[in-house]
Coordinates of C-alpha atoms (C1' of nucleotides) in Angstrom, one line a residue:
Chain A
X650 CA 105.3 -34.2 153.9
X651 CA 108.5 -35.0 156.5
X652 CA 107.7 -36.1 159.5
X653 CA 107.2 -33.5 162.3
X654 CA 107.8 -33.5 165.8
X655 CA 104.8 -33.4 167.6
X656 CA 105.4 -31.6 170.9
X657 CA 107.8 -28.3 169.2
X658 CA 106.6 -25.8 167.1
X659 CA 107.5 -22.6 165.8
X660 CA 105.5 -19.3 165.7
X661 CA 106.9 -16.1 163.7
X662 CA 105.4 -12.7 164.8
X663 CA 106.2 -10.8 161.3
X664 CA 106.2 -6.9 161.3
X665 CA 106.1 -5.1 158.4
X666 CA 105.5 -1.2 158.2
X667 CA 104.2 0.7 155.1
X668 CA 104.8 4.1 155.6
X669 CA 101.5 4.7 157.7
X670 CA 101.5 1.6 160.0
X671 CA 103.2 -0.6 161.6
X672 CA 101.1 -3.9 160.6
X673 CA 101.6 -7.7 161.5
X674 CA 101.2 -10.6 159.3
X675 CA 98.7 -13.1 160.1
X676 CA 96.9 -16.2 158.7
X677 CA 93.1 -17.4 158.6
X678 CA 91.7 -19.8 160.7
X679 CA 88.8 -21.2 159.6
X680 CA 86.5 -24.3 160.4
X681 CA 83.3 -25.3 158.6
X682 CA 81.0 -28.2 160.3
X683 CA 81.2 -30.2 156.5
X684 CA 77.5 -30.5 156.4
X685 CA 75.7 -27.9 157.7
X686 CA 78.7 -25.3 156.8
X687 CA 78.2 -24.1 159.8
X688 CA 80.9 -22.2 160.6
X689 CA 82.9 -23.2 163.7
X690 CA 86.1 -21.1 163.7
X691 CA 86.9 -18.0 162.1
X692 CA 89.9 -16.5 163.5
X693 CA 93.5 -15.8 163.1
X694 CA 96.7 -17.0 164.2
X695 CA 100.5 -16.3 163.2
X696 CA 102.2 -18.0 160.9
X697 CA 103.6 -21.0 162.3
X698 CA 103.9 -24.7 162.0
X699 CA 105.8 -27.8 163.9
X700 CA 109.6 -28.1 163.5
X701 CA 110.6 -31.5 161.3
X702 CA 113.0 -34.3 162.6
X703 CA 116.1 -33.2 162.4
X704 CA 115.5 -30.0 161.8
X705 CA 117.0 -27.1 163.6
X706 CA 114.5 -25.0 165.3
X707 CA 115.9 -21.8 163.4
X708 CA 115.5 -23.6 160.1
X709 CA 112.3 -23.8 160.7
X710 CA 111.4 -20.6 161.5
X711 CA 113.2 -19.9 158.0
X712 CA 111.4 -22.0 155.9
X713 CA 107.7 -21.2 157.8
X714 CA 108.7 -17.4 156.7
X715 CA 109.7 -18.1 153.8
X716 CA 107.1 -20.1 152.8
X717 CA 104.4 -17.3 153.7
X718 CA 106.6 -14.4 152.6
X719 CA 108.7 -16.0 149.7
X720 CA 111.4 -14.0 151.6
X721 CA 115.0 -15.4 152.8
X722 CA 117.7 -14.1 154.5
X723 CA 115.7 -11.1 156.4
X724 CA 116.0 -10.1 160.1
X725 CA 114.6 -13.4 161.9
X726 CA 115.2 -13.9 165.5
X727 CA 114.1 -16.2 168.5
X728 CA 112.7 -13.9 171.2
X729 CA 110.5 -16.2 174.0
X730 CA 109.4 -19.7 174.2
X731 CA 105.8 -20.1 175.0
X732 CA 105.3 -23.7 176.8
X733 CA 102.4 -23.4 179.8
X734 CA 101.0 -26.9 180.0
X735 CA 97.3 -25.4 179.1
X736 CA 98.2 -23.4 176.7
X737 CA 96.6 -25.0 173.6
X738 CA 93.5 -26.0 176.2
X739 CA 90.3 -23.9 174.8
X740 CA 87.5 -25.6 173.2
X741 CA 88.5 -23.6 170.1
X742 CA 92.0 -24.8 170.2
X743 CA 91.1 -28.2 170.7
X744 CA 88.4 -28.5 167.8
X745 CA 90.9 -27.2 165.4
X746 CA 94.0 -29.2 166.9
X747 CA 91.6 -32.4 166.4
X748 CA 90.6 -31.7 162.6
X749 CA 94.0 -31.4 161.9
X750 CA 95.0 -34.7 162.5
X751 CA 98.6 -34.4 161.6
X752 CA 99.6 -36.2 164.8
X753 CA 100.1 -33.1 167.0
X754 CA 100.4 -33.8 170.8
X755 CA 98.0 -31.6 172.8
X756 CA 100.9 -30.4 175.0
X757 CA 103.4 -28.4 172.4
X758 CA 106.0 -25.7 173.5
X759 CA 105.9 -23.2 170.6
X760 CA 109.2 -21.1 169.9
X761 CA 108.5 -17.4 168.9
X762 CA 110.5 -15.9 166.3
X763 CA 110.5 -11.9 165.8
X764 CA 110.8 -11.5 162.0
X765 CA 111.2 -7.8 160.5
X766 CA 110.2 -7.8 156.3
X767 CA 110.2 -4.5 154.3
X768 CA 106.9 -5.2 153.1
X769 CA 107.2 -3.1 149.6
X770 CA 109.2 -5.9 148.5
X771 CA 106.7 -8.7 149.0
X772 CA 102.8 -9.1 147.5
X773 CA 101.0 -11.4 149.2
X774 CA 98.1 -12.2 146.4
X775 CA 99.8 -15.9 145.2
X776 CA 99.1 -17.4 148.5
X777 CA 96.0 -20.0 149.0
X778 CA 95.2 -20.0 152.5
X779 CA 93.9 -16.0 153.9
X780 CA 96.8 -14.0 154.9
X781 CA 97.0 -10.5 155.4
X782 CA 98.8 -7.2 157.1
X783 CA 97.0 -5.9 160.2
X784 CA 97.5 -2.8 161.6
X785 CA 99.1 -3.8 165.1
X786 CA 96.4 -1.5 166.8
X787 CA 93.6 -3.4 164.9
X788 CA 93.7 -6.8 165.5
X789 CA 91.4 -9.5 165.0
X790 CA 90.5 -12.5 167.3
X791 CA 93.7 -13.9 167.6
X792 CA 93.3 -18.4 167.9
X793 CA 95.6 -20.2 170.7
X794 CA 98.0 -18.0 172.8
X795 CA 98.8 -15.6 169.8
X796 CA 97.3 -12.7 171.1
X797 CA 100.2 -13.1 173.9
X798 CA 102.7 -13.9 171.5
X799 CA 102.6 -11.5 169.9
X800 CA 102.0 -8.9 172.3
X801 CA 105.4 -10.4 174.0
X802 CA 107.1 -9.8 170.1
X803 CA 106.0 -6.2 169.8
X804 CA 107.3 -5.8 173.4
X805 CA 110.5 -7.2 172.5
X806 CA 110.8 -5.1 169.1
X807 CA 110.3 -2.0 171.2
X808 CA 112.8 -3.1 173.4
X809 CA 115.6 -4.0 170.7
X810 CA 114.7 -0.7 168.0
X811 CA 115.9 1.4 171.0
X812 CA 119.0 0.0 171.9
X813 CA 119.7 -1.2 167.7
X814 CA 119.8 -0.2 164.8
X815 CA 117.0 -2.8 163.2
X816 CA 114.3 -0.5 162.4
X817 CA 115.7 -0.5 158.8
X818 CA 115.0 -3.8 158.2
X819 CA 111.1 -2.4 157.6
X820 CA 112.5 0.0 155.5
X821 CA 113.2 -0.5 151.4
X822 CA 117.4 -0.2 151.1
X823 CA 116.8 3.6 150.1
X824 CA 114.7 5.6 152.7
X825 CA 114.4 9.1 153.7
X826 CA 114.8 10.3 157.1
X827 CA 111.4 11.4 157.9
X828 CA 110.0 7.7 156.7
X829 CA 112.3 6.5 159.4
X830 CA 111.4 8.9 161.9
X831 CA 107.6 8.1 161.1
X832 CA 108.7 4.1 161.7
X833 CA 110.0 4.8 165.2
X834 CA 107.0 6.7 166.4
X835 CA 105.0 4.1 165.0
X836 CA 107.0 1.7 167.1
X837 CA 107.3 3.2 169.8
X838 CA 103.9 5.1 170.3
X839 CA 105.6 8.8 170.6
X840 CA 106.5 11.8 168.8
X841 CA 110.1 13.4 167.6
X842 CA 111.1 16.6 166.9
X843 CA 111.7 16.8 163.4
X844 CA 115.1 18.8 163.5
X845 CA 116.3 17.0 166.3
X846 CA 115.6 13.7 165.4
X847 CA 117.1 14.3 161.5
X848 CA 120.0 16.0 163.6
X849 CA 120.8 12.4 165.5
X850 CA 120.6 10.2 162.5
X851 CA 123.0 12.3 160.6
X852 CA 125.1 11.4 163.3
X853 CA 125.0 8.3 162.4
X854 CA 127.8 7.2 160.5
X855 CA 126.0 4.0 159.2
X856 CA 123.0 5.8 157.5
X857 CA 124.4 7.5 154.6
X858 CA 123.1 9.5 152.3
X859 CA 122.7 9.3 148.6
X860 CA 123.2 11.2 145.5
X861 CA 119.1 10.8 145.3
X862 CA 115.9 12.1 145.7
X863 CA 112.6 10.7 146.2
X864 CA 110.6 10.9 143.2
X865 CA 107.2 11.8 141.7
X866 CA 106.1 13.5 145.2
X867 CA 104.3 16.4 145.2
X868 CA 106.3 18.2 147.4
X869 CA 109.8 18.9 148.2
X870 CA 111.3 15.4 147.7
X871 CA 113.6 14.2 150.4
X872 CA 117.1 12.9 150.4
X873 CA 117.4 9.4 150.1
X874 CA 119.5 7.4 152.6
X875 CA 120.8 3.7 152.8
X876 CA 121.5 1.9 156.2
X877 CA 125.1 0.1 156.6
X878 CA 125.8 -2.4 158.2
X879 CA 129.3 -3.1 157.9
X880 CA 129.8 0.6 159.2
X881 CA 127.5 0.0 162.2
X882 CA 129.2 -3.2 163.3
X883 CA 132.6 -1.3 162.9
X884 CA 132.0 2.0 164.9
X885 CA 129.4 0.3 167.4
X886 CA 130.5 1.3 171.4
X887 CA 128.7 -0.3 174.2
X888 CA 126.9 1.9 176.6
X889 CA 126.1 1.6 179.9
X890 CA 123.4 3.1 181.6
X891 CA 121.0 1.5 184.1
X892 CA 118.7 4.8 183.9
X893 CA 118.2 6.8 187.0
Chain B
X978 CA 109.8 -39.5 189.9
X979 CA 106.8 -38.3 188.0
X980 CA 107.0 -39.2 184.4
X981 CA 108.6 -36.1 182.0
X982 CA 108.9 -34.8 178.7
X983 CA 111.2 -37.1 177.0
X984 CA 112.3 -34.2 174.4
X985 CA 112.3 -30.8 176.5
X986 CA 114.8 -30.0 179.0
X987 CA 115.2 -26.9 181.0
X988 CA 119.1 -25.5 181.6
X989 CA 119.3 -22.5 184.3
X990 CA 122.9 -20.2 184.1
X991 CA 122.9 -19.5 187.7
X992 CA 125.1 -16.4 188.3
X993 CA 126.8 -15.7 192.3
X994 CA 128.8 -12.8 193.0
X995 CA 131.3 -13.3 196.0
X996 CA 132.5 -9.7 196.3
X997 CA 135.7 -10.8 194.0
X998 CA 134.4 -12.5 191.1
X999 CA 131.2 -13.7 189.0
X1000 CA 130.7 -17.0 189.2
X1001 CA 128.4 -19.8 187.8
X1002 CA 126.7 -23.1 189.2
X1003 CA 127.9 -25.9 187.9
X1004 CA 127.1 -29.6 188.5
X1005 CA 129.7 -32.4 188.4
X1006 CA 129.1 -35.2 185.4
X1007 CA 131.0 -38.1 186.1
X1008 CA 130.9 -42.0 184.8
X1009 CA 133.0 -45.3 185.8
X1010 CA 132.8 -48.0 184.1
X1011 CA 131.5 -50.0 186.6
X1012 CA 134.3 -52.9 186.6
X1013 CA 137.5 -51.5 186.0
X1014 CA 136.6 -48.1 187.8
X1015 CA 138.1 -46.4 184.7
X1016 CA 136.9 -42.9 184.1
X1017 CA 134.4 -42.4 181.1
X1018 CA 133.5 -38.8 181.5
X1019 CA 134.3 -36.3 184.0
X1020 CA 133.2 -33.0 183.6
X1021 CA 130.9 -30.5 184.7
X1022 CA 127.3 -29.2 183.2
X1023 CA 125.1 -26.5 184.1
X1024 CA 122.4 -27.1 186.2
X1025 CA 119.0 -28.8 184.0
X1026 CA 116.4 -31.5 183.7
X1027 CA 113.6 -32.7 182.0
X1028 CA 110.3 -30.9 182.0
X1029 CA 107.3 -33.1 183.8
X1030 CA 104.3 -33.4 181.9
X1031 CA 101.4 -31.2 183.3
X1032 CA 104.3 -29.0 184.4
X1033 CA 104.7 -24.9 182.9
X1034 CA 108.6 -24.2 181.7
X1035 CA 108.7 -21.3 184.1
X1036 CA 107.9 -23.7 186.8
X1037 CA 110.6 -26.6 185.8
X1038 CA 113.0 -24.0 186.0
X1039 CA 111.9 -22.9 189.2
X1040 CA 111.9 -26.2 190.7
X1041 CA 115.5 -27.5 189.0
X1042 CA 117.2 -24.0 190.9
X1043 CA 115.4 -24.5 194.3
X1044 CA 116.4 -28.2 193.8
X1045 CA 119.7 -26.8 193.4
X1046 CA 120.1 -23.9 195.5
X1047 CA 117.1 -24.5 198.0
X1048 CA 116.1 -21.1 196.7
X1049 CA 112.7 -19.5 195.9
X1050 CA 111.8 -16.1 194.3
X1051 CA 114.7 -15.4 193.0
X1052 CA 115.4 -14.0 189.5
X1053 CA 114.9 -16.1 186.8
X1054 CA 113.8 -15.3 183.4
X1055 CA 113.9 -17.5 180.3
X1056 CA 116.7 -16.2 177.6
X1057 CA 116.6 -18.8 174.8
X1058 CA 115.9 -21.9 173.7
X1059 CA 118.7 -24.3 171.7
X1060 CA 117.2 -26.9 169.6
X1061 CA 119.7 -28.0 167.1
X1062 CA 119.2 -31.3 165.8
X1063 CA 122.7 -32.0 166.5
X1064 CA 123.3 -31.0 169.7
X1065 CA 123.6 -33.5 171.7
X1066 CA 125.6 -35.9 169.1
X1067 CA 128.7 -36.1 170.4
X1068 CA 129.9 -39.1 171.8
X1069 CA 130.1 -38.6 175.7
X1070 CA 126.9 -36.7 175.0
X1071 CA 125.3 -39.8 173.9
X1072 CA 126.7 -42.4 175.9
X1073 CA 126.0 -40.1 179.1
X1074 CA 122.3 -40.4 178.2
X1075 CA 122.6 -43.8 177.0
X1076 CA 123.8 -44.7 180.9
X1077 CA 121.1 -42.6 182.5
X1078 CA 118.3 -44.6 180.9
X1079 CA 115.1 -42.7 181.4
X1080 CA 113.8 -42.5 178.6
X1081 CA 115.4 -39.0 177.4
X1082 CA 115.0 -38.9 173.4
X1083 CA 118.3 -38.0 171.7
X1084 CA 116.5 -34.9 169.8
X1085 CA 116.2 -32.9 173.4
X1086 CA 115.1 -28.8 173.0
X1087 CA 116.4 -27.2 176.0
X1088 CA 114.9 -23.9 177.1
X1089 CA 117.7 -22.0 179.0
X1090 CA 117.1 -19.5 182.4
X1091 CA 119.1 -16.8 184.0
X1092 CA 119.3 -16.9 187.4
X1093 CA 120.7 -14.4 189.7
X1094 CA 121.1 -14.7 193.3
X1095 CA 122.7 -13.7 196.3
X1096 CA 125.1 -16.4 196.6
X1097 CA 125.8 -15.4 200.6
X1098 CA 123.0 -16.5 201.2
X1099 CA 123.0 -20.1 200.0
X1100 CA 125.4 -23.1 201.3
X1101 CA 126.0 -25.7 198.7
X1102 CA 127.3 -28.2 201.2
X1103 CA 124.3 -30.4 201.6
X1104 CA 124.0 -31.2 198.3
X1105 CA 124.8 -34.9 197.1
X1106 CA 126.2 -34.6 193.9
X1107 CA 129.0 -32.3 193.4
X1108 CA 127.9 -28.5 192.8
X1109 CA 130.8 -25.6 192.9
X1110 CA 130.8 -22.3 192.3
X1111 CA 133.2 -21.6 189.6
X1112 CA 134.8 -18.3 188.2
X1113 CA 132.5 -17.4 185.0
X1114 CA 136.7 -16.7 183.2
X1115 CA 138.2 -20.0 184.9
X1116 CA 135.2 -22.8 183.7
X1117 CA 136.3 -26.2 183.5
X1118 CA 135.4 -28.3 180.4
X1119 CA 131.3 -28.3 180.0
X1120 CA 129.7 -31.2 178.5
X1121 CA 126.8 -31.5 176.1
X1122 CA 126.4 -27.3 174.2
X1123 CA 126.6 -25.9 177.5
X1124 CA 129.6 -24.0 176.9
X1125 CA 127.4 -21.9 174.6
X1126 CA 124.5 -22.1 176.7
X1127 CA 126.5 -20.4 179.4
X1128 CA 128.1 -17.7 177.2
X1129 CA 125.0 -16.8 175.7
X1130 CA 124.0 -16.5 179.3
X1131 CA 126.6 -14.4 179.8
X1132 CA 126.0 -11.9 176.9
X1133 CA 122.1 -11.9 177.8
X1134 CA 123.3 -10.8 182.0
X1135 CA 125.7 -8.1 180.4
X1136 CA 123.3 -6.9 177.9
X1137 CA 120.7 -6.3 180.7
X1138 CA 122.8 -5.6 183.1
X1139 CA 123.6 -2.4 181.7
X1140 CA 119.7 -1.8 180.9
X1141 CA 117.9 -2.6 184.0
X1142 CA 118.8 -2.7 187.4
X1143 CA 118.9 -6.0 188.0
X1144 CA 122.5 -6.5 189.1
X1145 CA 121.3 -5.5 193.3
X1146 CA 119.9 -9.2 192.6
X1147 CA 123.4 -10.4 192.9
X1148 CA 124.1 -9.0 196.5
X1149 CA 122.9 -8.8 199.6
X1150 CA 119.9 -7.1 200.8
X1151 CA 122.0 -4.2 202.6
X1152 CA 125.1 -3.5 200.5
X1153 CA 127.9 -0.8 199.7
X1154 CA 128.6 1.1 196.8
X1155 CA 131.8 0.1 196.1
X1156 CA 130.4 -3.6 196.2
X1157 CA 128.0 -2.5 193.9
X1158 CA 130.9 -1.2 192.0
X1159 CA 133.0 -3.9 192.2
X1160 CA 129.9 -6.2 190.8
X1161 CA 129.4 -4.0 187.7
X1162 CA 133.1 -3.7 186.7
X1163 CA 133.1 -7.9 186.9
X1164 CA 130.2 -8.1 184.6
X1165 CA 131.1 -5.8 182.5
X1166 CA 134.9 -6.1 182.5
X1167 CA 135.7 -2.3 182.7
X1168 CA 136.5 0.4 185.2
X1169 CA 134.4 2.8 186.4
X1170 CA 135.7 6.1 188.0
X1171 CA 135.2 6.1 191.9
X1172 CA 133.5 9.5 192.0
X1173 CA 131.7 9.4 189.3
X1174 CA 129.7 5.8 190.1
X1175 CA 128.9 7.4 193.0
X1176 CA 127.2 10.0 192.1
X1177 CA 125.5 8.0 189.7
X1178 CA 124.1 5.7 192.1
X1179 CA 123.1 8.4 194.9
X1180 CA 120.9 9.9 191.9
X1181 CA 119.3 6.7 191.7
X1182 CA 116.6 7.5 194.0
X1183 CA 115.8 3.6 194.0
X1184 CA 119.2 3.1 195.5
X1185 CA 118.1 3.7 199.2
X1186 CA 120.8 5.2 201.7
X1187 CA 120.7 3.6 205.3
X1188 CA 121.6 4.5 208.6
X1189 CA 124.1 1.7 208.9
X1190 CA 127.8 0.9 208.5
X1191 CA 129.4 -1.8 207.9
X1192 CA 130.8 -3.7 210.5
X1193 CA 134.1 -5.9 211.1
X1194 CA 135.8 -4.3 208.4
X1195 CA 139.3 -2.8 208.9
X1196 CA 139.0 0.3 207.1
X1197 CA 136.8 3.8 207.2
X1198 CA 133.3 1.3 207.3
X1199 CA 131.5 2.1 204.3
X1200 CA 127.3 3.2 204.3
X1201 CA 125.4 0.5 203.8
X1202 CA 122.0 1.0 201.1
X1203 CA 119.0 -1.2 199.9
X1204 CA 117.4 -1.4 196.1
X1205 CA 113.9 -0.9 196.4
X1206 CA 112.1 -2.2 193.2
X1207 CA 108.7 -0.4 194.3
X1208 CA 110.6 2.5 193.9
X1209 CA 112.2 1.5 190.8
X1210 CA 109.0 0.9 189.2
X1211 CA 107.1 3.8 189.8
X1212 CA 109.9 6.5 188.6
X1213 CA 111.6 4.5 185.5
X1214 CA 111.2 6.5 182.0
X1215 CA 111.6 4.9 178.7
X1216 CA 114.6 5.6 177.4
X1217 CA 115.6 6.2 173.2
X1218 CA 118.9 5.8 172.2
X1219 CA 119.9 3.5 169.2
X1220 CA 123.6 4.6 169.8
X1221 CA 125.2 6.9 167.5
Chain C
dA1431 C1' 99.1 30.4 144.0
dC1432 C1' 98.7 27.0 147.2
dA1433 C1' 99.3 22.7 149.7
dA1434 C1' 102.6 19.6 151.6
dA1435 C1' 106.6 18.1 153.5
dA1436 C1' 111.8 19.1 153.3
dG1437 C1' 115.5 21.4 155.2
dT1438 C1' 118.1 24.3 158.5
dG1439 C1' 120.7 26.7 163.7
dT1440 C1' 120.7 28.5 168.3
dT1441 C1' 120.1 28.6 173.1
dC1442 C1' 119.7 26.3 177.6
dG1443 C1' 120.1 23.0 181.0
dA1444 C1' 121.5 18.2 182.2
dA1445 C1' 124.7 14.7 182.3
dC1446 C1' 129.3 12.8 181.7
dT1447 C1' 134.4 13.1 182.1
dA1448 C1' 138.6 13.8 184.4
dC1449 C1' 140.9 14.5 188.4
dA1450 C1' 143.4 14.7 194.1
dC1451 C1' 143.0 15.0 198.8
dC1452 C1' 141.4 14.0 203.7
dC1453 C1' 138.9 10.5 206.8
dA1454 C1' 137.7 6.4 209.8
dT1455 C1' 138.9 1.9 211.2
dG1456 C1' 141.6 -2.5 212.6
dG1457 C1' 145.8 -4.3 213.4
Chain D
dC976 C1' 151.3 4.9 213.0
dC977 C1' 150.2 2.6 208.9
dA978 C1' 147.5 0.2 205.5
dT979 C1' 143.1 0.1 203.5
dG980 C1' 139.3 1.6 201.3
dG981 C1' 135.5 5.5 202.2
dG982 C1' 134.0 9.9 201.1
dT983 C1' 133.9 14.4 198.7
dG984 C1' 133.8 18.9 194.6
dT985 C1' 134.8 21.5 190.4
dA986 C1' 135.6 22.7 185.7
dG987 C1' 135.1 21.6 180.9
dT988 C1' 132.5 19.3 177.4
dT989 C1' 129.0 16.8 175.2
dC990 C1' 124.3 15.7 174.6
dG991 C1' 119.4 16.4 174.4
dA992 C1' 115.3 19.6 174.4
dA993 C1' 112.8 23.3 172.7
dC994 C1' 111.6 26.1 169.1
dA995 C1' 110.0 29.0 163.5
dC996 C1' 110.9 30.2 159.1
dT997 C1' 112.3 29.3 154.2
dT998 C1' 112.5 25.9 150.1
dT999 C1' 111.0 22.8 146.5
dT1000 C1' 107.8 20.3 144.1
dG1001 C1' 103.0 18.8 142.0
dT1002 C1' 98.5 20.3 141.0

DNA sequence: ACAAAAGTGTTCGAACTACACCCATGG
DNA sequence: CCATGGGTGTAGTTCGAACACTTTTGT
């Protein structure tokens, strides 16, 4: 193993959304007392591990989510840095932090990444240590500060899917528009009008449709559309608003 | 000087709006070789330092402006952190930190702050080493990745700027429309139609009219208003847009 | 045939754009 | 009295909200 730094880590909050949910990735934390197997910690934390010497901190936000997701080159982006003084300071915290014994300081400022995965392209079952989707309105016990991480992530991902285009980066390249519509309300807690909101995204120039249809559905099956981004980046105007 | 972090730094983008221009603080860095006077580096950097131990990262920043500005409450948010392992390699980089001595590590993760205030209301004059105010289109040469630092800065101000009202943090308490104007045109670098910013604002119903004029002034004096963030909070409505 | 989701158009009000003339003050 | 910026209204257009029925497929 490379040798870390032991005040800087990295944390990634990774959504992923399979046409129901919008879920977040998450591993296990567990601690047995090696005797008695008494069971000290059983919780759940992000992904996330301490940056290496002379390592860039968005490398290694890269290579923790790829080495979880087997993904690379998906929507990965620093949103908040986390660095109270106590913030690693519960008993919990400081049992696990101490059976680690990788040489971590008790004092580390954690950099939060806000990863977006289309989860139908990724299985999870090869990895050995517990890690699995949770619906973001189901959460478990969350160890350290992650509860407020990631609160803080789904606050900035509500923030940037209104003002971006990045909700199709939890979508599979083809998509129909009422699995995207379903994505946004899952996002952002409401409800669309169907017509109006299919009426908006044909607008779009950068979702286009496809000579396709969904398939094996047993209804009507949709239109499939693809997301461009090349076409978005061209015909992108700024706005300006500061809402009444 | 308590002892600090020898690996995290804090930088803070502080942004001043004279009623002509946006400008940014900036902090002479200067080095003589001490016998033959001969100048080693002379340019400017924003303003930073190095987190204490024990100390929060809001509350570094906090300190390093009011060190700075003799401010307090004032706006100040965290907008990203730069950790390249290179960052600070080039050469007047490293013999800058070589000369300071205090123990900074060469591998130094900087958490950077916005800061907005009212720059009428602070005098620089007192301060010992040389802070100016400079023209956020006319910087001088910026040592260590601060030019970057600062136009991410920049691009993070625009981008919420143009979201939230926070630009009334950049005036006076009591100001005009046109000054408000004037302030949004700089940031933004376009024109706004007279009329129709006005009517704008006076829908904003947290954009509070007074019964005041300006004074001194030697044209039609203009009404004077105040931003009321109580107000501000308790009428906003999310907004959806991802921009055709 | 039925269940399930896809697809489609119109009307109304709100908001945005463009645009030109008179007013109050200091010098 | 002149220079400077303050203050005002209207018409045309675009954009968003509300709302119901028909179509296609699998079972």
């Amino acid at each position: 193993m490379p040798k870390t730094i032991s005040n800087i880590s990295v944390d990634c909050v990774i959504f992923g959304f399979d046409f129901k949910q919008l879920n977040v990735l998450l591993v296990e934390r567990k601690l047995e007392e090696p005797k008695s197997k008494k069971v000290l910690i059983d919780d759940w934390t992000l992904v996330g591990y301490h940056i290496l010497e002379d390592e860039n901190i968005d490398n290694a936000a890269a290579r923790i989510l790829k080495s979880m997701s087997g993904l690379d080159h998906v929507f990965l982006e620093q949103f908040h840095t986390f660095g109270n003084a106590n913030r690693l300071n519960n008993p919990k915290d400081k049992l696990w932090l101490k059976h680690q014994s990788e040489g971590f300081s008790d004092r580390v400022v954690t950099v939060a990444y806000l990863s977006l995965i289309d989860s139908t392209s990724v299985s999870l079952s090869l990895k050995e240590r517990n890690v699995k989707w949770y619906p973001v309105n189901e959460l478990p016990e969350l160890g350290f500060d992650h509860r407020k991480i990631f609160e803080k992530g789904l606050d900035r991902l509500r923030d940037k899917v209104r003002s971006e285009p990045i909700g199709f980066e939890l979508l599979p390249e083809k998509f129909t528009i009422s699995q995207l519509q379903r994505l946004y309300e899952e996002i952002l807690g409401t409800e669309f009008d169907r017509r109006n909101f299919r009426k908006k995204v044909l607008q779009m120039k950068y979702v286009i449709p496809l000579d396709e249809k969904q398939k094996g559905v047993k209804h009507k099956p949709a239109q499939l559309f693809i997301f461009s981004r090349e076409v978005y980046e061209k015909t992108k105007t700024e706005r300006f608003d500061f809402s009444v």
